[in-house]
mmCIF file of C-alpha atoms in Angstrom:
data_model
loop_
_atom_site.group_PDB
_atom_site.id
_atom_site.type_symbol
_atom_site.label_atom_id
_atom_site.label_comp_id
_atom_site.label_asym_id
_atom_site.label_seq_id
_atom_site.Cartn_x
_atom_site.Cartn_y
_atom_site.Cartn_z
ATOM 1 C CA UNK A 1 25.446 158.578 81.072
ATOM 2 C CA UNK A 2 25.690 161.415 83.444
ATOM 3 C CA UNK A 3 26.463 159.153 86.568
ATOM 4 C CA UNK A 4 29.499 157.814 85.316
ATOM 5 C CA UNK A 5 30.760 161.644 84.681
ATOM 6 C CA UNK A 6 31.454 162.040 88.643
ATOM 7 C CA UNK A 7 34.371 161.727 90.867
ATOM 8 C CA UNK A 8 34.041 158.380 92.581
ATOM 9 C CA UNK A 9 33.779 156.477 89.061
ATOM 10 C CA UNK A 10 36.561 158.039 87.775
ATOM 11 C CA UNK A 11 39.177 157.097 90.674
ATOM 12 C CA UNK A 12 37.904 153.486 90.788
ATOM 13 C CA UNK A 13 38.978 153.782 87.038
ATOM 14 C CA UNK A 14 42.003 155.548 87.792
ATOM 15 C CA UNK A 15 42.888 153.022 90.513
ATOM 16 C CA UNK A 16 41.866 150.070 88.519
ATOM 17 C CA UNK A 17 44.033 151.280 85.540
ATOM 18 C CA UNK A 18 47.004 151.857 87.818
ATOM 19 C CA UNK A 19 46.852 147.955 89.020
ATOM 20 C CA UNK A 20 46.932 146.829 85.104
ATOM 21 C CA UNK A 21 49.772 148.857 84.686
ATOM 22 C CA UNK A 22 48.072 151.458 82.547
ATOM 23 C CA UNK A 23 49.040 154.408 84.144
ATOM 24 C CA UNK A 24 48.442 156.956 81.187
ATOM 25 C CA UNK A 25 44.916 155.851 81.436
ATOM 26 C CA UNK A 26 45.386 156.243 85.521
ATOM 27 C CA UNK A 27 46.591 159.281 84.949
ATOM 28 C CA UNK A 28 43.843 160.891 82.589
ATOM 29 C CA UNK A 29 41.499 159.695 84.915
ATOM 30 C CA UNK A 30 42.551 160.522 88.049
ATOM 31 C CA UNK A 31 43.055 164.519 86.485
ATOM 32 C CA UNK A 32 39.034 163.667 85.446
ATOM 33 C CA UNK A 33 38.301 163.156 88.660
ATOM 34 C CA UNK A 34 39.774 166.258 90.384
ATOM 35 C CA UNK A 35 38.039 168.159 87.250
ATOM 36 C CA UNK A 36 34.682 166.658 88.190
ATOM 37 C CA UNK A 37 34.781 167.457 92.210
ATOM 38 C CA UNK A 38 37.151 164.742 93.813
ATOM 39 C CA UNK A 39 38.347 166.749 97.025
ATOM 40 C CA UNK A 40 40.982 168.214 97.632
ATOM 41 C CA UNK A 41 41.568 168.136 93.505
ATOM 42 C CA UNK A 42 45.259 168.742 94.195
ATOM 43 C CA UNK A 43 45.929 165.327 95.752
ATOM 44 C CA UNK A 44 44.184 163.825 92.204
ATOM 45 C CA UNK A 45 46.035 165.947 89.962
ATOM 46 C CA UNK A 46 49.732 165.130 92.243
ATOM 47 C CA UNK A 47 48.032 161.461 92.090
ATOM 48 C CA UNK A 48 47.599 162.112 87.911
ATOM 49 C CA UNK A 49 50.917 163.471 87.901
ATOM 50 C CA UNK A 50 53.104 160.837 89.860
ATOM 51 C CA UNK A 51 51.154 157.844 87.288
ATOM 52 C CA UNK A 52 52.134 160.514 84.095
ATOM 53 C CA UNK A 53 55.893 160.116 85.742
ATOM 54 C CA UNK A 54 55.734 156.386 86.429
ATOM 55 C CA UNK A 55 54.555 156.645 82.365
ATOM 56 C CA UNK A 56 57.577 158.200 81.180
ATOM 57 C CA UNK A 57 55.287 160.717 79.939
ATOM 58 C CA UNK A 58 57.623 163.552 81.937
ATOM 59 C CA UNK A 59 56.454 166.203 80.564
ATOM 60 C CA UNK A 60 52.635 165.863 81.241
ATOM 61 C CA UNK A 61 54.030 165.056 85.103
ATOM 62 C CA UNK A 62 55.925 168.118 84.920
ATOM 63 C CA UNK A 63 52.852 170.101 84.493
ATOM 64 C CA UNK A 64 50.178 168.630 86.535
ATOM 65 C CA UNK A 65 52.578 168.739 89.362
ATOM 66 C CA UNK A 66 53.421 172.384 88.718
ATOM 67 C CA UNK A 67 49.306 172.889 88.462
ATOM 68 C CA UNK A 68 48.579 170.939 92.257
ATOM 69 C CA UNK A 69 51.819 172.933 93.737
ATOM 70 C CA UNK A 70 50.029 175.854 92.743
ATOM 71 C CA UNK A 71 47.162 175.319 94.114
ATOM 72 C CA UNK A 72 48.511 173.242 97.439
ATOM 73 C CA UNK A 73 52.076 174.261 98.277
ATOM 74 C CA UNK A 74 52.102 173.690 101.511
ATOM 75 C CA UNK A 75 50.016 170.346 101.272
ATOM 76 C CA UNK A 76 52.321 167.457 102.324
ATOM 77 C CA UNK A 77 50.799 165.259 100.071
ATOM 78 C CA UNK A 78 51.122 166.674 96.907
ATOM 79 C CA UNK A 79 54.721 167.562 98.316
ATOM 80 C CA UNK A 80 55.281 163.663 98.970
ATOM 81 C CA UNK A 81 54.467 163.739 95.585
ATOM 82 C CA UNK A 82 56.727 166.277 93.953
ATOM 83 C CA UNK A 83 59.456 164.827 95.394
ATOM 84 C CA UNK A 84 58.741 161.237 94.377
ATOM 85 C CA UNK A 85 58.428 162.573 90.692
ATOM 86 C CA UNK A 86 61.976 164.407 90.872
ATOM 87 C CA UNK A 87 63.495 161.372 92.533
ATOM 88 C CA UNK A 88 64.871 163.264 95.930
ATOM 89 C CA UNK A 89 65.003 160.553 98.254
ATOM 90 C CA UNK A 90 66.190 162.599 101.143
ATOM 91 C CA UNK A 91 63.046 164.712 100.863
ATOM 92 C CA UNK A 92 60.680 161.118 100.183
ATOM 93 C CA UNK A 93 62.605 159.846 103.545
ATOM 94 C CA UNK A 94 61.104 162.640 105.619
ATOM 95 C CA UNK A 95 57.657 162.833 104.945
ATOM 96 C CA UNK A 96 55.666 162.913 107.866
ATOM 97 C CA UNK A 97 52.693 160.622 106.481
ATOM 98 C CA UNK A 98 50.566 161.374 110.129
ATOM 99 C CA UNK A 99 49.063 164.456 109.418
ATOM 100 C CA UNK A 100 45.546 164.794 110.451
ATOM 101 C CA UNK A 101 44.654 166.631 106.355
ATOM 102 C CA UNK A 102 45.618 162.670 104.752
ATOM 103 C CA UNK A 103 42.765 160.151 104.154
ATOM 104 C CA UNK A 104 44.070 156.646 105.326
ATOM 105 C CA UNK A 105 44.788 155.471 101.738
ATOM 106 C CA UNK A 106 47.017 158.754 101.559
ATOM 107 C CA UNK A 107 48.589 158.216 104.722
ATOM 108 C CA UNK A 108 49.293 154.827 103.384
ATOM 109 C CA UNK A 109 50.868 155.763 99.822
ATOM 110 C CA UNK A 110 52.921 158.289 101.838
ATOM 111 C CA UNK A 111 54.486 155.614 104.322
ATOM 112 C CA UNK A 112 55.398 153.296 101.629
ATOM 113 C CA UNK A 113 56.621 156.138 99.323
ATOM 114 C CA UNK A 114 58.733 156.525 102.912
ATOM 115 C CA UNK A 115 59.837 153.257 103.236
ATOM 116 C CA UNK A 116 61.101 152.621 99.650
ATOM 117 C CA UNK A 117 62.595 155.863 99.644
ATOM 118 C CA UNK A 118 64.414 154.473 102.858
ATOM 119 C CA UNK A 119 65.642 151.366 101.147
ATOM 120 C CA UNK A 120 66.303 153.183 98.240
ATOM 121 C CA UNK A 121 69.034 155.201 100.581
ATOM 122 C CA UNK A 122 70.542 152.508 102.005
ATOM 123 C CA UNK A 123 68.525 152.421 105.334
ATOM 124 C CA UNK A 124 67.477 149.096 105.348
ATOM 125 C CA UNK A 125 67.188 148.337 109.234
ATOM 126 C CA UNK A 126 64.649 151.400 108.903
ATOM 127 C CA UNK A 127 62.937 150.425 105.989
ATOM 128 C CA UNK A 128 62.321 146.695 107.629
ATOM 129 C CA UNK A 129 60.843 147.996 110.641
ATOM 130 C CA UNK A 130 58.264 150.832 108.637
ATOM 131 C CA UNK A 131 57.176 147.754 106.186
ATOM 132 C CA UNK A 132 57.036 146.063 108.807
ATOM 133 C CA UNK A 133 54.716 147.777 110.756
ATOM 134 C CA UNK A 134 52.778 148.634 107.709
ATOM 135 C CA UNK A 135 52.380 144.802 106.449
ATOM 136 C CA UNK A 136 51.681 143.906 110.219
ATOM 137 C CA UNK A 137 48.695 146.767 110.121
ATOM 138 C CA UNK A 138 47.410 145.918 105.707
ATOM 139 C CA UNK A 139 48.634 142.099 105.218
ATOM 140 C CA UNK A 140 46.515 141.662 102.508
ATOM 141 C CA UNK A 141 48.055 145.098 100.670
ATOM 142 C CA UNK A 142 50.436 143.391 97.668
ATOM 143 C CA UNK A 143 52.750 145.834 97.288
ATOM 144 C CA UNK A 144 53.852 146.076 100.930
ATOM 145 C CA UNK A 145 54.533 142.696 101.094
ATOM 146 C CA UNK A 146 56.192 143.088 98.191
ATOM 147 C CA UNK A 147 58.625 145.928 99.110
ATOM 148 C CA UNK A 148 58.948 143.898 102.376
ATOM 149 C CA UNK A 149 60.202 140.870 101.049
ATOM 150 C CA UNK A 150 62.711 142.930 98.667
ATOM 151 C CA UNK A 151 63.806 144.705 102.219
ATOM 152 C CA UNK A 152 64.052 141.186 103.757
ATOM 153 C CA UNK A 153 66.128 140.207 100.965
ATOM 154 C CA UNK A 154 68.627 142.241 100.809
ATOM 155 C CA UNK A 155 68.987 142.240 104.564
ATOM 156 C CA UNK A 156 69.684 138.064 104.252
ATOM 157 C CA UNK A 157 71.960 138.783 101.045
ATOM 158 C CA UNK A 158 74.128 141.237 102.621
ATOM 159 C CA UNK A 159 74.095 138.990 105.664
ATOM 160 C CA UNK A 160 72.611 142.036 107.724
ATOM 161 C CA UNK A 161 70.916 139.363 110.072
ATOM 162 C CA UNK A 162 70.990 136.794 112.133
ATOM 163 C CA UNK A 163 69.162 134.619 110.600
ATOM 164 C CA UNK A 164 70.062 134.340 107.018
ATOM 165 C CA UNK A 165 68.205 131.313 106.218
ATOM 166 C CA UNK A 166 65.215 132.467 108.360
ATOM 167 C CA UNK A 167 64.799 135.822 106.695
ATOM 168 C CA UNK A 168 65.108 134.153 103.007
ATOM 169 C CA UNK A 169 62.247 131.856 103.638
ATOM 170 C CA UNK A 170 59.834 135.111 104.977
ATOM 171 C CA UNK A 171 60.975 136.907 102.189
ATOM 172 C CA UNK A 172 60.068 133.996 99.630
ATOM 173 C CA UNK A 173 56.179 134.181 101.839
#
């Protein structure tokens, strides 16, 4: 039917996809939605793009990135985005998620794409106090607390606190 041909059904699909870990279906149909109106269609085709990547399907990632850069340059999300694909932490690290152009959901993605990247570089101290801020702000958001509780983990493993036994019963909550 013609209603389910718009934008709105087709990122609750692509979102819905993405949390059953079928990301070339998340993919296809978060590039549907940009196709059928979702604004701005650059953030849904970086969005299509980072779930081709997370896929292994590289080269589709390759080019739907390439087609929202082309489109959105200078957009910090589909930036964010890029340089999650390509694995440049240093650029991840940096994004400045409070721009006034990002929905909350995109600020969001962008300040956990931030705070992993952090981790990721071996700024854990920075990491634990973005995550959290962010679990403190979305406690019911799983994959927060998840990336939290790998932060507090490693903090308690490396002994890089004070409380050791403290932090590895929060991380096990």
């Amino acid at each position: 039917p013609a209603w389910m041909n718009t934008p709105s059904v087709w990122i609750v699909l692509g979102y819905c996809a993405a949390a059953q870990d079928l990301l070339s279906v998340a993919s296809s149909a978060f590039e549907k939605a940009a196709l059928t109106g979702a604004q701005p269609p650059a953030h849904w085709i970086a969005q299509a793009a980072a779930n081709a990547s997370a896929a292994s399907d590289d080269a589709r990632a390759e080019q739907l990135i390439a087609q929202a850069l082309g489109t959105s340059v200078d957009d910090v999300y589909v930036r964010a985005l890029d340089a999650t694909i390509r694995g440049d932490l240093e650029v991840v690290s940096t994004i400045d998620a409070d721009s006034q152009m990002l929905t909350d959901e995109e600020r969001l993605t962008l300040k956990g794409l931030r705070a992993s990247a952090l981790a990721q570089r071996g700024e854990q101290e920075q990491a634990y106090t973005e995550l959290t801020s962010l679990h403190e702000a979305y406690p019911d958001r799983a994959l927060i607390t998840a990336q939290l509780a790998q932060v507090i983990l490693h903090r308690a493993e490396a002994l890089e606190t004070l409380d050791r036994p403290g932090e590895l019963v929060r991380a096990r909550e």
